[in-house]
PDB file of C-alpha atoms in Angstrom:
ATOM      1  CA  UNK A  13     -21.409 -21.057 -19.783  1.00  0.00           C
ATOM      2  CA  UNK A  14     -18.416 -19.372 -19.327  1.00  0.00           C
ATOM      3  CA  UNK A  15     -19.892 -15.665 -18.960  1.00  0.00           C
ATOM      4  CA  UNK A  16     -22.321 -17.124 -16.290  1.00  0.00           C
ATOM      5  CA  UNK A  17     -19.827 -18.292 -14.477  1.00  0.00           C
ATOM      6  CA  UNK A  18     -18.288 -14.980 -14.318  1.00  0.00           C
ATOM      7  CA  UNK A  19     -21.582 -13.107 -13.233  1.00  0.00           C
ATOM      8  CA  UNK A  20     -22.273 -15.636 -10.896  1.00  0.00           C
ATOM      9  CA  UNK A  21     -19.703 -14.285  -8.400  1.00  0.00           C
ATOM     10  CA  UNK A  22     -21.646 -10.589  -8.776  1.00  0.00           C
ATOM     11  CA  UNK A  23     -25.248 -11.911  -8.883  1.00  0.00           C
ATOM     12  CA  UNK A  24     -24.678 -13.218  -5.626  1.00  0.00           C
ATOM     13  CA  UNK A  25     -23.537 -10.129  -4.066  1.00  0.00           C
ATOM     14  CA  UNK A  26     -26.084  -7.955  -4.656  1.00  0.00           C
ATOM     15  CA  UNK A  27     -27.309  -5.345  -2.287  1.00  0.00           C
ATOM     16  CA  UNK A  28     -30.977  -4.990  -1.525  1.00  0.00           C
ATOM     17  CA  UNK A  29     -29.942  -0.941  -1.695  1.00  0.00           C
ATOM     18  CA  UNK A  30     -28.612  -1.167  -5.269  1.00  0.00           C
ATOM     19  CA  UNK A  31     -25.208  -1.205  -4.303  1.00  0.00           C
ATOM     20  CA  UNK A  32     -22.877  -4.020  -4.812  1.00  0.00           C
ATOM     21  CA  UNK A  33     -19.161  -2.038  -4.089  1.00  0.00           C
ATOM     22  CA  UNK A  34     -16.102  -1.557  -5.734  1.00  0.00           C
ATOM     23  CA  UNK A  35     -14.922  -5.531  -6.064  1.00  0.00           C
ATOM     24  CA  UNK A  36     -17.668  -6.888  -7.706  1.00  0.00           C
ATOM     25  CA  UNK A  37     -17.202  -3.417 -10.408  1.00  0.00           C
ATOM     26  CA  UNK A  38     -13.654  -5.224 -10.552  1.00  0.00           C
ATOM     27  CA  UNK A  39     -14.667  -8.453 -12.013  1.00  0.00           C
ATOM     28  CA  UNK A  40     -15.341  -7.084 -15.313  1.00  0.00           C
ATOM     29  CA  UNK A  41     -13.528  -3.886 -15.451  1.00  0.00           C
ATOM     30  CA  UNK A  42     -10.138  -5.131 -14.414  1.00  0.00           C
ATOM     31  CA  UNK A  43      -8.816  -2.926 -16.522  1.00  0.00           C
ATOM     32  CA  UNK A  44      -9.529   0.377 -14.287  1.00  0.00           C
ATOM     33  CA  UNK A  45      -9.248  -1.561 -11.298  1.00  0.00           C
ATOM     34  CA  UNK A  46      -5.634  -2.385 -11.608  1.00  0.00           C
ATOM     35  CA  UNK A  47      -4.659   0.993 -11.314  1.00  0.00           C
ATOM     36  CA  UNK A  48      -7.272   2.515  -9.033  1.00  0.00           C
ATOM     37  CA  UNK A  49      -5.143   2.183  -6.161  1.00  0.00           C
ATOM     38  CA  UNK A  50      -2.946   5.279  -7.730  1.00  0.00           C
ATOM     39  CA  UNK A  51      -5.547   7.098  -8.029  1.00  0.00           C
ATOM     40  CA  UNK A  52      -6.245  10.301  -5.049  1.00  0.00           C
ATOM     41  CA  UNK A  53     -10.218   8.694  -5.371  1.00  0.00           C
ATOM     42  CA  UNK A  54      -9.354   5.435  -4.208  1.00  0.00           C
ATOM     43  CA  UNK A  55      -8.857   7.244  -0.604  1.00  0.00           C
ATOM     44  CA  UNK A  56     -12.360   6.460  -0.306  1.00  0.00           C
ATOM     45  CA  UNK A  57     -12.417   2.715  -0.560  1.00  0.00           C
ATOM     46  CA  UNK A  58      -8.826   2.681   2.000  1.00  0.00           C
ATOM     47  CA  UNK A  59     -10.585   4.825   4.274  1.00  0.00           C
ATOM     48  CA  UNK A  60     -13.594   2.099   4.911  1.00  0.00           C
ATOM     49  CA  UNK A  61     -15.795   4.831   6.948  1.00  0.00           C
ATOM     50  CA  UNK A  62     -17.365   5.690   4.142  1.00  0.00           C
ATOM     51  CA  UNK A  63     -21.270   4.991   3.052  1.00  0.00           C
ATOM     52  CA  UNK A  64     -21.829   3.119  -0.476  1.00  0.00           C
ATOM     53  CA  UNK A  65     -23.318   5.935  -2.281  1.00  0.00           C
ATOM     54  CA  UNK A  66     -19.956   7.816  -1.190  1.00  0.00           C
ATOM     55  CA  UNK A  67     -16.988   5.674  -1.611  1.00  0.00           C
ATOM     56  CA  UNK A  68     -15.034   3.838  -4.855  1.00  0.00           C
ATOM     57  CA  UNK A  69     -17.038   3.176  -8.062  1.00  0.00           C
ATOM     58  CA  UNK A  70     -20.519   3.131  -6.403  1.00  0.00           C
ATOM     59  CA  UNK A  71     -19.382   6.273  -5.344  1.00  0.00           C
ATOM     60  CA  UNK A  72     -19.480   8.422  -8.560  1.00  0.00           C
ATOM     61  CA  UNK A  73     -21.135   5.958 -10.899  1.00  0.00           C
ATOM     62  CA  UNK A  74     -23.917   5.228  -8.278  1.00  0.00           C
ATOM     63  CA  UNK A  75     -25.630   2.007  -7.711  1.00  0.00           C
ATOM     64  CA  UNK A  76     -24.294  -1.066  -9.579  1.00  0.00           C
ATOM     65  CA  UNK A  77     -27.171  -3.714  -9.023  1.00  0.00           C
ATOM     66  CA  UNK A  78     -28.563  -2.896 -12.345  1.00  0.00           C
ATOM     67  CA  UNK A  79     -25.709  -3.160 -14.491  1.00  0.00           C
ATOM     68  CA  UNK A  80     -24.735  -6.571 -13.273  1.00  0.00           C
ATOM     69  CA  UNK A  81     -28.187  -7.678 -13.429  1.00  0.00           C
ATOM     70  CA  UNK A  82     -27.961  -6.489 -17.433  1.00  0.00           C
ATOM     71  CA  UNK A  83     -24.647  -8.000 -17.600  1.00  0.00           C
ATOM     72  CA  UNK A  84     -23.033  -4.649 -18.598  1.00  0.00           C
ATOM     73  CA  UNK A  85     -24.490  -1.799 -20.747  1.00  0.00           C
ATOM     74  CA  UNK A  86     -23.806   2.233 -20.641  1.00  0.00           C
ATOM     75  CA  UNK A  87     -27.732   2.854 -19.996  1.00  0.00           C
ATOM     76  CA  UNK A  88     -27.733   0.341 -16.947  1.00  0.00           C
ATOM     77  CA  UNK A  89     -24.989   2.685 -15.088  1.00  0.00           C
ATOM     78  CA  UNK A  90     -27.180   5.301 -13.551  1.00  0.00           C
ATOM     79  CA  UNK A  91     -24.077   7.654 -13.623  1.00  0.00           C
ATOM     80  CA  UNK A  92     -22.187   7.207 -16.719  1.00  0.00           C
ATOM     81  CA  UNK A  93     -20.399  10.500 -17.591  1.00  0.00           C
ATOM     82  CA  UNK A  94     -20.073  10.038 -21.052  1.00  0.00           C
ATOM     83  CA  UNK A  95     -24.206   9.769 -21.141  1.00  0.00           C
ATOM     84  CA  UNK A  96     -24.785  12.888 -18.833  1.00  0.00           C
ATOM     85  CA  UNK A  97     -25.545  16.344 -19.426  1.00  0.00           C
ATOM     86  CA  UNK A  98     -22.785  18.760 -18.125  1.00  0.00           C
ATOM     87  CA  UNK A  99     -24.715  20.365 -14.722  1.00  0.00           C
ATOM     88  CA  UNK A 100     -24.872  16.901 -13.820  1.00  0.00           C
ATOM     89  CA  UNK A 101     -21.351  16.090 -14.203  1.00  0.00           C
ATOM     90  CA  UNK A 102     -20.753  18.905 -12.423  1.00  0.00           C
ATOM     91  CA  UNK A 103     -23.546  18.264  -9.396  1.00  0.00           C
ATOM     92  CA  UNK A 104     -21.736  14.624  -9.306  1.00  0.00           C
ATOM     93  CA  UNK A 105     -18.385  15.852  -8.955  1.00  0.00           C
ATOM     94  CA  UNK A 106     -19.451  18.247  -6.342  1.00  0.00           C
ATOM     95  CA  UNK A 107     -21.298  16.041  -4.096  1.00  0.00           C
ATOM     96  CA  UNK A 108     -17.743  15.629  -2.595  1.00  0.00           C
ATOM     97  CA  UNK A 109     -15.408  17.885  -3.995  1.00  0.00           C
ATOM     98  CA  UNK A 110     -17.503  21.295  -3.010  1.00  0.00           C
ATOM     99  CA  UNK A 111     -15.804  21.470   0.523  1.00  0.00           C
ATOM    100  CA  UNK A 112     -12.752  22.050  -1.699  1.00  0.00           C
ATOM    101  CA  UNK A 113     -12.794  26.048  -1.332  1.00  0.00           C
ATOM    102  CA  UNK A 114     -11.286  26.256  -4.711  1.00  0.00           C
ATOM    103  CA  UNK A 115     -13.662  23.811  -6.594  1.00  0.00           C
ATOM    104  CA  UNK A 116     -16.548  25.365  -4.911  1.00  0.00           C
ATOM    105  CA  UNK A 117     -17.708  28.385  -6.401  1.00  0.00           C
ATOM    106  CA  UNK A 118     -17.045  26.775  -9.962  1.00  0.00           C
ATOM    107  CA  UNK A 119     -20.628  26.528 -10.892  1.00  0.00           C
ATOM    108  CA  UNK A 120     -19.976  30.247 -11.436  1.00  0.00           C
ATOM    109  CA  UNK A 121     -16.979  30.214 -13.357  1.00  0.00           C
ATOM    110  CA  UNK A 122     -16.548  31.340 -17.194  1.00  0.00           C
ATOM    111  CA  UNK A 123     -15.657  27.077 -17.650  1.00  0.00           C
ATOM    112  CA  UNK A 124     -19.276  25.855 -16.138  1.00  0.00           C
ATOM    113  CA  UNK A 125     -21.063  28.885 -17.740  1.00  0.00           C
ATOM    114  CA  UNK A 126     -19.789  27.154 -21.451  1.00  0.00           C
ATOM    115  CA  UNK A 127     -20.979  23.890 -20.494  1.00  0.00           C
ATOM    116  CA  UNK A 128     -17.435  22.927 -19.552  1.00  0.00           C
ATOM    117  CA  UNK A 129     -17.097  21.031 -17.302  1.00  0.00           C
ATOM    118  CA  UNK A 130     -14.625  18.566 -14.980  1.00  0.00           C
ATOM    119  CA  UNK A 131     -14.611  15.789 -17.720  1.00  0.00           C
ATOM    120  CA  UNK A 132     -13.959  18.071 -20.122  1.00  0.00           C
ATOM    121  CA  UNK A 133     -10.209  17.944 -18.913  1.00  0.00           C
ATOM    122  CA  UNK A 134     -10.211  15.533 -15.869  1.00  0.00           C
ATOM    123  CA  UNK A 135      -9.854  11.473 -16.730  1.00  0.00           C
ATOM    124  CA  UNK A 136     -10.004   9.611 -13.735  1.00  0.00           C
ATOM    125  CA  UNK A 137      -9.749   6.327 -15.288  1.00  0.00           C
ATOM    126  CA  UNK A 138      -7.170   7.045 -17.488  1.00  0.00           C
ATOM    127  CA  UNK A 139      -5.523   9.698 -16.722  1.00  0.00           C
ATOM    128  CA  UNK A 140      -1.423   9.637 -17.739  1.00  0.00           C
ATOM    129  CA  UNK A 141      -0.812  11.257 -14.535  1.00  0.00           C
ATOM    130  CA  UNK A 142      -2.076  11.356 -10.871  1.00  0.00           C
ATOM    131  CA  UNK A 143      -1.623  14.771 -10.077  1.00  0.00           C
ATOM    132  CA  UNK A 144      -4.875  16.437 -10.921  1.00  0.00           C
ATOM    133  CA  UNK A 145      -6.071  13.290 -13.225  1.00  0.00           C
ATOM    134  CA  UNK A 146      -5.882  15.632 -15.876  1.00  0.00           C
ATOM    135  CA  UNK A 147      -7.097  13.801 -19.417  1.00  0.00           C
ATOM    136  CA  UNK A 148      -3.825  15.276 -21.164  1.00  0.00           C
ATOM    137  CA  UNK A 149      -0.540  17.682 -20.302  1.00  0.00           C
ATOM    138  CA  UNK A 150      -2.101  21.253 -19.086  1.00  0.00           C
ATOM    139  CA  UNK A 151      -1.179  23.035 -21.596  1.00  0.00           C
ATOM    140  CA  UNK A 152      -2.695  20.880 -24.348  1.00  0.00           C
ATOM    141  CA  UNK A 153      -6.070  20.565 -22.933  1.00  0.00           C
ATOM    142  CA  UNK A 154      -5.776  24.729 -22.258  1.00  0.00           C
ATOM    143  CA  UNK A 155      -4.484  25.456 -25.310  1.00  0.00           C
ATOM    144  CA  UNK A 156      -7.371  23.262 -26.942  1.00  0.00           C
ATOM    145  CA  UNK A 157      -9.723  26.035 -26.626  1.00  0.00           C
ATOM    146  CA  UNK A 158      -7.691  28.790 -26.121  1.00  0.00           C
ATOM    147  CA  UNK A 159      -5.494  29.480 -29.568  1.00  0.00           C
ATOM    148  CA  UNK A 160      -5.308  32.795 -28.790  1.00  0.00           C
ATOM    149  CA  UNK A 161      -3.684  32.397 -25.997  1.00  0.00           C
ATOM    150  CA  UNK A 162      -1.128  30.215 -27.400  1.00  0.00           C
ATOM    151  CA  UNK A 163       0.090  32.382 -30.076  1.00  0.00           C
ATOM    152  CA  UNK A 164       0.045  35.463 -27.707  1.00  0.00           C
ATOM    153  CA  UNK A 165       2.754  33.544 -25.457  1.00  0.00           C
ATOM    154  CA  UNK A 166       4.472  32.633 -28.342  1.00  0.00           C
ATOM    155  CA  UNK A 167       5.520  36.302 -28.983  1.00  0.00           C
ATOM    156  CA  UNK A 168       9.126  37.500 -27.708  1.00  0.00           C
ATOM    157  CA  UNK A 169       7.676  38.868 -24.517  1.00  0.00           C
ATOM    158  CA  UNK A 170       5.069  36.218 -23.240  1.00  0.00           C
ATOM    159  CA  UNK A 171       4.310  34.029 -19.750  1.00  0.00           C
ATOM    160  CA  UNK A 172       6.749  31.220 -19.694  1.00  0.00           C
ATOM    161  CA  UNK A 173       3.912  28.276 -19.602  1.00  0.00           C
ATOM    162  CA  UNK A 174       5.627  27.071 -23.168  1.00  0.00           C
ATOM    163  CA  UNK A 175       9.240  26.535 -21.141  1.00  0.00           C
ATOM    164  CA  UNK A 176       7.460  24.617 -19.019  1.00  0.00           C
ATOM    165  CA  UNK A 177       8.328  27.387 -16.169  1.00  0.00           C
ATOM    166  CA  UNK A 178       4.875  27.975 -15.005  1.00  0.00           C
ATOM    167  CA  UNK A 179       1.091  26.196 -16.022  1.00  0.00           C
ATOM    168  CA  UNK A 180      -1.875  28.167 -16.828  1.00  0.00           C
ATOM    169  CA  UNK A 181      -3.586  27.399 -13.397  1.00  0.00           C
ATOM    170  CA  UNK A 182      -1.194  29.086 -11.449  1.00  0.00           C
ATOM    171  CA  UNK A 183      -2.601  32.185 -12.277  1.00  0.00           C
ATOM    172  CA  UNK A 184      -6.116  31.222 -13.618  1.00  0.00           C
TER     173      UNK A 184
END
């Protein structure tokens, strides 16, 4: 009795367009939603000019009609990134973040042409900072997959990104 009487609240929301918005996601995922407001992807609920399929959870996840109606479930979120392949991560993330001159051409970078991708090092649920929602500090998610790299700059004549005087995106 008690779950239905938490889905009842969501049930009777429900779009005929799929799309039920951000606070009935917040019901259940409370979680997330308590610190959404940090995040720079929140802009899009605050704005309020933007269309469903464009703005807070709806917005990247897509419609949430189904997942209510299941009460919950990975395969009843028709975006869940941890399900999806990595071009369509990457299409998803672009459907707003292409007019970004720098994120544009990434399709085409040595990153995408691995199969890595913006959730590879981007956590926008729980990221431990909001600059850049990066998953962990730079240069542990660099470093990650770039060993090399590390023990090159740990030679006597190196880049100072160990010192914490400069990060490996502000040349790359």
């Amino acid at each position: 009795m008690l779950l239905l009487s938490l889905w009842l609240p969501c049930l009777q929301v429900l779009a005929a367009d799929g799309y039920v918005g951000s606070t009935v996601c917040k019901t259940c995922h409370t979680d997330i939603w308590s610190n959404f407001y940090k995040n720079p992807h929140y802009k899009s609920i605050a704005s309020g000019d933007k269309p469903p399929e464009r703005t807070g959870c709806e917005g990247c996840h897509g419609p949430g009609k189904a997942h209510v109606e299941a009460h919950g479930g990975k395969d009843t979120i028709p975006r869940a990134f941890s399900l999806m392949e990595p071009k369509a991560v990457l299409d998803t993330c672009l459907t707003c973040h292409a007019s970004n001159f720098s994120k544009a051409n990434i399709r085409h970078s040595q990153h995408s042409l691995a199969n890595v991708v913006c959730t590879n090092c981007h956590s926008i649920h729980k990221s431990p900072a909001a600059q850049f929602l990066l998953a962990k500090k730079q240069t542990e998610l660099c470093y990650g997959c770039h060993a090399a790299v590390r023990a090159q700059f740990s030679m006597p004549f190196k880049h100072r990104v160990n010192e914490g005087f400069m990060n490996c995106t502000d040349c790359h």
